[in-house]
Amino acid sequence: MAMLKITDLEVSYGMIQAIRGINFEVEQGEVIALIGANGAGKTTILHTVTGLLKCKAGKIEFEGKDITKLPGHKIVSLGMAHVPEGRRVFADLSVLENLKLGAYTRTDKQEIEDTLKVIYKRFPRLEERKSQMAGTLSGGEQQMLAMGRALMSHPKIILMDEPSMGLSPIFVSEIFDIIKEISASGTTVLVVEQNAKKALSIADRAYVLETGNIVLEGAAKDLLENDSVKKAYLGE
Ligand code: ATP
């Protein structure tokens, strides 16, 4: 059974159909990349899966449970976390306060403390800056904070929207190394990216999205060698 299964999903904004009947699956333990140009519908898919947007048709199943109509907070408590595009940290709250907000669906204080320790170990920079206002962090640090905040819910799967957006190359590499570590520690990853090269370099499998349709799918290493992917997405 797939951990996450999307069947015939359609999503519209009024008259504009952004997602036109797509199917994809994420198995437990996989890193899946969803790549596509600006406006292809990547963010729309993540918002629909996490309950922020309602779909027009189709089905979303998480661990065999139909979550298509569940509200976002219920989906989080089932074990799904979302790192939104553009980070969206709470600028006027400290790093620690932002992290604690990520644990809002959890109640066991000791377990929350233990998760915080794990996150500080993975992101030492967040511990060094725990009292600093999040709005004063650099872009890369805010991306780390957004990831750390999502991990505070102790998710089974983490959905990341364009983690490399607006970051310098050094930070991009660091963020993708961290995604690999998150995966190695047992969390399933679905990452949406315009930076196809980086995303394919860390993913197991990938789906290529064009104007609301999945046009290609396969092992990430095969897509890296695919001529049309090379031309359209890898600048080769
Ligand atoms: P980007 O990388 O630029 O975020 P994307 O692949 O994530 O692109 P989406 O943001 O999901 O793409 O947008 C898919 C389509 O839906 C686009 O044509 C976009 O213009 C449209 N769209 C997105 N949000 C809205 C909205 N709130 N109202 C109307 N149309 C929207």
CSV table of N, CA and C in Angstrom, one decimal, residues 58-154:
chain,number,residue,atom,x,y,z
A,58,GLY,N,-11.6,13.8,-7.5
A,58,GLY,CA,-10.4,13.0,-7.2
A,58,GLY,C,-10.4,12.6,-5.8
A,59,LYS,N,-9.3,11.8,-5.4
A,59,LYS,CA,-9.2,11.2,-4.1
A,59,LYS,C,-7.8,11.3,-3.6
A,60,ILE,N,-7.6,11.6,-2.3
A,60,ILE,CA,-6.3,11.7,-1.7
A,60,ILE,C,-6.3,10.7,-0.5
A,61,GLU,N,-5.4,9.7,-0.6
A,61,GLU,CA,-5.4,8.7,0.5
A,61,GLU,C,-4.0,8.8,1.2
A,62,PHE,N,-4.1,8.7,2.5
A,62,PHE,CA,-2.8,8.7,3.3
A,62,PHE,C,-2.9,7.5,4.2
A,63,GLU,N,-1.9,6.6,4.0
A,63,GLU,CA,-1.9,5.3,4.7
A,63,GLU,C,-3.2,4.6,4.7
A,64,GLY,N,-3.8,4.6,3.5
A,64,GLY,CA,-5.1,3.9,3.3
A,64,GLY,C,-6.3,4.6,3.7
A,65,LYS,N,-6.1,5.8,4.3
A,65,LYS,CA,-7.3,6.5,4.8
A,65,LYS,C,-7.6,7.7,3.8
A,66,ASP,N,-8.9,7.8,3.5
A,66,ASP,CA,-9.3,8.9,2.6
A,66,ASP,C,-9.3,10.2,3.4
A,67,ILE,N,-8.4,11.1,3.0
A,67,ILE,CA,-8.2,12.4,3.6
A,67,ILE,C,-8.7,13.5,2.8
A,68,THR,N,-9.4,13.2,1.7
A,68,THR,CA,-9.7,14.2,0.7
A,68,THR,C,-10.5,15.4,1.3
A,69,LYS,N,-11.3,15.1,2.2
A,69,LYS,CA,-12.2,16.2,2.8
A,69,LYS,C,-11.8,16.6,4.2
A,70,LEU,N,-10.6,16.1,4.7
A,70,LEU,CA,-10.3,16.4,6.0
A,70,LEU,C,-9.7,17.8,6.1
A,71,PRO,N,-9.9,18.6,7.2
A,71,PRO,CA,-9.2,19.9,7.4
A,71,PRO,C,-7.7,19.7,7.7
A,72,GLY,N,-7.0,20.8,7.4
A,72,GLY,CA,-5.5,20.8,7.5
A,72,GLY,C,-5.0,20.3,8.8
A,73,HIS,N,-5.6,20.7,9.9
A,73,HIS,CA,-5.0,20.3,11.2
A,73,HIS,C,-5.2,18.9,11.5
A,74,LYS,N,-6.3,18.3,11.0
A,74,LYS,CA,-6.5,16.8,11.2
A,74,LYS,C,-5.4,16.1,10.4
A,75,ILE,N,-5.1,16.6,9.2
A,75,ILE,CA,-4.1,15.9,8.3
A,75,ILE,C,-2.7,16.0,9.0
A,76,VAL,N,-2.4,17.1,9.6
A,76,VAL,CA,-1.1,17.3,10.3
A,76,VAL,C,-1.1,16.2,11.5
A,77,SER,N,-2.2,16.1,12.2
A,77,SER,CA,-2.1,15.1,13.3
A,77,SER,C,-2.1,13.7,12.9
A,78,LEU,N,-2.4,13.4,11.6
A,78,LEU,CA,-2.2,12.0,11.1
A,78,LEU,C,-0.7,11.8,10.7
A,79,GLY,N,0.1,12.8,10.7
A,79,GLY,CA,1.5,12.6,10.4
A,79,GLY,C,2.1,13.2,9.1
A,80,MET,N,1.4,14.3,8.7
A,80,MET,CA,1.9,14.9,7.4
A,80,MET,C,2.2,16.4,7.7
A,81,ALA,N,3.4,16.8,7.3
A,81,ALA,CA,3.8,18.2,7.6
A,81,ALA,C,4.2,18.9,6.3
A,82,HIS,N,4.0,20.2,6.3
A,82,HIS,CA,4.1,21.0,5.1
A,82,HIS,C,5.1,22.1,5.3
A,83,VAL,N,6.1,22.2,4.4
A,83,VAL,CA,7.0,23.4,4.5
A,83,VAL,C,6.7,24.3,3.3
A,84,PRO,N,6.0,25.4,3.6
A,84,PRO,CA,5.4,26.2,2.5
A,84,PRO,C,6.4,26.9,1.7
A,85,GLU,N,6.0,27.3,0.5
A,85,GLU,CA,6.8,28.1,-0.4
A,85,GLU,C,7.1,29.4,0.3
A,86,GLY,N,8.3,29.9,0.1
A,86,GLY,CA,8.7,31.2,0.7
A,86,GLY,C,8.8,31.2,2.2
A,87,ARG,N,9.0,29.9,2.8
A,87,ARG,CA,9.2,29.7,4.2
A,87,ARG,C,8.0,30.1,5.1
A,88,ARG,N,7.6,31.4,5.1
A,88,ARG,CA,6.5,31.8,5.9
A,88,ARG,C,6.7,31.5,7.4
A,89,VAL,N,7.9,31.9,7.9
A,89,VAL,CA,8.1,31.9,9.3
A,89,VAL,C,7.4,33.1,10.0
A,90,PHE,N,7.2,33.0,11.3
A,90,PHE,CA,6.6,34.1,12.0
A,90,PHE,C,7.7,35.1,12.3
A,91,ALA,N,7.8,36.2,11.6
A,91,ALA,CA,9.0,37.1,11.6
A,91,ALA,C,9.1,37.7,13.0
A,92,ASP,N,8.0,38.0,13.7
A,92,ASP,CA,8.1,38.7,15.0
A,92,ASP,C,8.2,37.7,16.2
A,93,LEU,N,8.3,36.4,15.9
A,93,LEU,CA,8.5,35.5,17.0
A,93,LEU,C,9.9,35.0,16.9
A,94,SER,N,10.4,34.5,18.1
A,94,SER,CA,11.8,34.0,18.1
A,94,SER,C,11.9,32.6,17.3
A,95,VAL,N,13.1,32.2,17.1
A,95,VAL,CA,13.3,30.9,16.5
A,95,VAL,C,12.6,29.8,17.3
A,96,LEU,N,12.9,29.8,18.6
A,96,LEU,CA,12.3,28.8,19.5
A,96,LEU,C,10.8,28.8,19.5
A,97,GLU,N,10.2,30.0,19.5
A,97,GLU,CA,8.7,30.1,19.5
A,97,GLU,C,8.2,29.6,18.2
A,98,ASN,N,8.9,29.9,17.0
A,98,ASN,CA,8.4,29.3,15.8
A,98,ASN,C,8.5,27.8,15.8
A,99,LEU,N,9.6,27.2,16.4
A,99,LEU,CA,9.7,25.8,16.4
A,99,LEU,C,8.6,25.2,17.3
A,100,LYS,N,8.3,25.8,18.4
A,100,LYS,CA,7.3,25.3,19.3
A,100,LYS,C,5.9,25.2,18.6
A,101,LEU,N,5.7,26.2,17.8
A,101,LEU,CA,4.4,26.3,17.1
A,101,LEU,C,4.2,25.0,16.2
A,102,GLY,N,5.3,24.5,15.7
A,102,GLY,CA,5.3,23.3,14.8
A,102,GLY,C,4.7,22.1,15.6
A,103,ALA,N,4.8,22.1,16.9
A,103,ALA,CA,4.4,21.0,17.7
A,103,ALA,C,2.9,21.1,18.2
A,104,TYR,N,2.2,22.0,17.6
A,104,TYR,CA,0.8,22.3,18.1
A,104,TYR,C,-0.1,21.2,18.2
A,105,THR,N,0.1,20.1,17.4
A,105,THR,CA,-0.8,19.0,17.5
A,105,THR,C,-0.4,18.0,18.5
A,106,ARG,N,0.8,18.2,19.2
A,106,ARG,CA,1.3,17.2,20.1
A,106,ARG,C,1.1,17.7,21.6
A,107,THR,N,1.0,16.7,22.5
A,107,THR,CA,0.7,17.1,23.9
A,107,THR,C,1.8,16.7,24.9
A,108,ASP,N,2.6,15.7,24.6
A,108,ASP,CA,3.6,15.2,25.5
A,108,ASP,C,4.8,16.1,25.5
A,109,LYS,N,4.9,16.8,26.7
A,109,LYS,CA,6.0,17.8,26.8
A,109,LYS,C,7.4,17.2,26.6
A,110,GLN,N,7.6,16.1,27.2
A,110,GLN,CA,8.9,15.4,27.1
A,110,GLN,C,9.3,15.0,25.7
A,111,GLU,N,8.3,14.5,25.0
A,111,GLU,CA,8.5,14.1,23.6
A,111,GLU,C,8.8,15.3,22.8
A,112,ILE,N,8.1,16.4,23.0
A,112,ILE,CA,8.4,17.7,22.3
A,112,ILE,C,9.8,18.2,22.5
A,113,GLU,N,10.3,18.1,23.8
A,113,GLU,CA,11.6,18.5,24.2
A,113,GLU,C,12.6,17.6,23.4
A,114,ASP,N,12.3,16.3,23.4
A,114,ASP,CA,13.3,15.4,22.7
A,114,ASP,C,13.4,15.7,21.2
A,115,THR,N,12.2,16.0,20.6
A,115,THR,CA,12.3,16.3,19.2
A,115,THR,C,13.1,17.6,19.0
A,116,LEU,N,12.9,18.6,19.9
A,116,LEU,CA,13.6,19.8,19.8
A,116,LEU,C,15.1,19.6,19.8
A,117,LYS,N,15.5,18.7,20.7
A,117,LYS,CA,17.0,18.3,20.7
A,117,LYS,C,17.5,17.7,19.4
A,118,VAL,N,16.7,16.9,18.8
A,118,VAL,CA,17.1,16.3,17.5
A,118,VAL,C,17.2,17.3,16.5
A,119,ILE,N,16.2,18.3,16.5
A,119,ILE,CA,16.2,19.3,15.5
A,119,ILE,C,17.5,20.3,15.7
A,120,TYR,N,17.8,20.6,16.9
A,120,TYR,CA,18.9,21.4,17.2
A,120,TYR,C,20.2,20.7,16.7
A,121,LYS,N,20.2,19.4,16.8
A,121,LYS,CA,21.4,18.7,16.4
A,121,LYS,C,21.6,18.7,14.9
A,122,ARG,N,20.4,18.6,14.2
A,122,ARG,CA,20.5,18.7,12.7
A,122,ARG,C,20.7,20.1,12.2
A,123,PHE,N,20.2,21.1,13.0
A,123,PHE,CA,20.4,22.5,12.5
A,123,PHE,C,21.0,23.3,13.7
A,124,PRO,N,22.3,23.1,13.9
A,124,PRO,CA,23.0,23.8,15.0
A,124,PRO,C,22.8,25.3,15.0
A,125,ARG,N,22.6,25.8,13.7
A,125,ARG,CA,22.5,27.3,13.6
A,125,ARG,C,21.2,27.7,14.3
A,126,LEU,N,20.2,26.9,14.3
A,126,LEU,CA,18.9,27.3,14.9
A,126,LEU,C,19.0,27.3,16.4
A,127,GLU,N,19.9,26.4,17.0
A,127,GLU,CA,20.1,26.5,18.4
A,127,GLU,C,20.9,27.7,18.8
A,128,GLU,N,21.9,28.0,18.0
A,128,GLU,CA,22.7,29.3,18.3
A,128,GLU,C,21.8,30.5,18.2
A,129,ARG,N,20.8,30.5,17.4
A,129,ARG,CA,19.9,31.7,17.2
A,129,ARG,C,18.6,31.5,17.8
A,130,LYS,N,18.4,30.7,18.8
A,130,LYS,CA,17.1,30.3,19.2
A,130,LYS,C,16.3,31.5,19.8
A,131,SER,N,17.0,32.5,20.3
A,131,SER,CA,16.3,33.7,20.9
A,131,SER,C,16.1,34.8,19.9
A,132,GLN,N,16.7,34.7,18.7
A,132,GLN,CA,16.7,35.7,17.7
A,132,GLN,C,15.3,35.7,17.0
A,133,MET,N,14.8,36.9,16.6
A,133,MET,CA,13.6,37.0,15.9
A,133,MET,C,13.7,36.3,14.5
A,134,ALA,N,12.7,35.6,14.1
A,134,ALA,CA,12.9,34.8,12.9
A,134,ALA,C,13.0,35.7,11.7
A,135,GLY,N,12.4,36.9,11.7
A,135,GLY,CA,12.5,37.8,10.6
A,135,GLY,C,13.9,38.3,10.3
A,136,THR,N,14.8,38.2,11.3
A,136,THR,CA,16.2,38.7,11.1
A,136,THR,C,17.1,37.6,10.6
A,137,LEU,N,16.6,36.4,10.4
A,137,LEU,CA,17.5,35.3,9.9
A,137,LEU,C,17.7,35.5,8.4
A,138,SER,N,18.7,34.9,7.9
A,138,SER,CA,19.0,34.9,6.4
A,138,SER,C,18.0,34.0,5.7
A,139,GLY,N,17.9,34.1,4.4
A,139,GLY,CA,16.9,33.2,3.7
A,139,GLY,C,17.1,31.7,3.9
A,140,GLY,N,18.4,31.3,3.9
A,140,GLY,CA,18.7,29.9,4.1
A,140,GLY,C,18.4,29.5,5.5
A,141,GLU,N,18.7,30.4,6.5
A,141,GLU,CA,18.3,30.0,7.9
A,141,GLU,C,16.8,29.9,8.1
A,142,GLN,N,16.1,30.8,7.4
A,142,GLN,CA,14.6,30.8,7.5
A,142,GLN,C,14.1,29.5,6.9
A,143,GLN,N,14.7,29.0,5.8
A,143,GLN,CA,14.3,27.7,5.2
A,143,GLN,C,14.6,26.6,6.2
A,144,MET,N,15.7,26.7,6.9
A,144,MET,CA,16.0,25.6,7.9
A,144,MET,C,15.0,25.7,9.0
A,145,LEU,N,14.6,26.9,9.4
A,145,LEU,CA,13.6,27.1,10.5
A,145,LEU,C,12.2,26.5,10.0
A,146,ALA,N,11.9,26.8,8.8
A,146,ALA,CA,10.6,26.3,8.3
A,146,ALA,C,10.6,24.7,8.3
A,147,MET,N,11.8,24.1,7.9
A,147,MET,CA,11.9,22.7,7.9
A,147,MET,C,11.9,22.2,9.4
A,148,GLY,N,12.6,22.8,10.2
A,148,GLY,CA,12.6,22.4,11.6
A,148,GLY,C,11.2,22.5,12.2
A,149,ARG,N,10.5,23.6,11.9
A,149,ARG,CA,9.1,23.7,12.4
A,149,ARG,C,8.2,22.6,12.0
A,150,ALA,N,8.4,22.2,10.7
A,150,ALA,CA,7.6,21.1,10.2
A,150,ALA,C,8.0,19.8,10.9
A,151,LEU,N,9.3,19.6,11.2
A,151,LEU,CA,9.7,18.4,11.8
A,151,LEU,C,9.3,18.3,13.3
A,152,MET,N,8.9,19.4,13.9
A,152,MET,CA,8.5,19.4,15.3
A,152,MET,C,7.2,18.7,15.4
A,153,SER,N,6.4,18.5,14.4
A,153,SER,CA,5.2,17.7,14.5
A,153,SER,C,5.5,16.2,14.4
A,154,HIS,N,6.8,15.8,14.2
A,154,HIS,CA,7.2,14.5,14.1
A,154,HIS,C,6.5,13.7,13.0
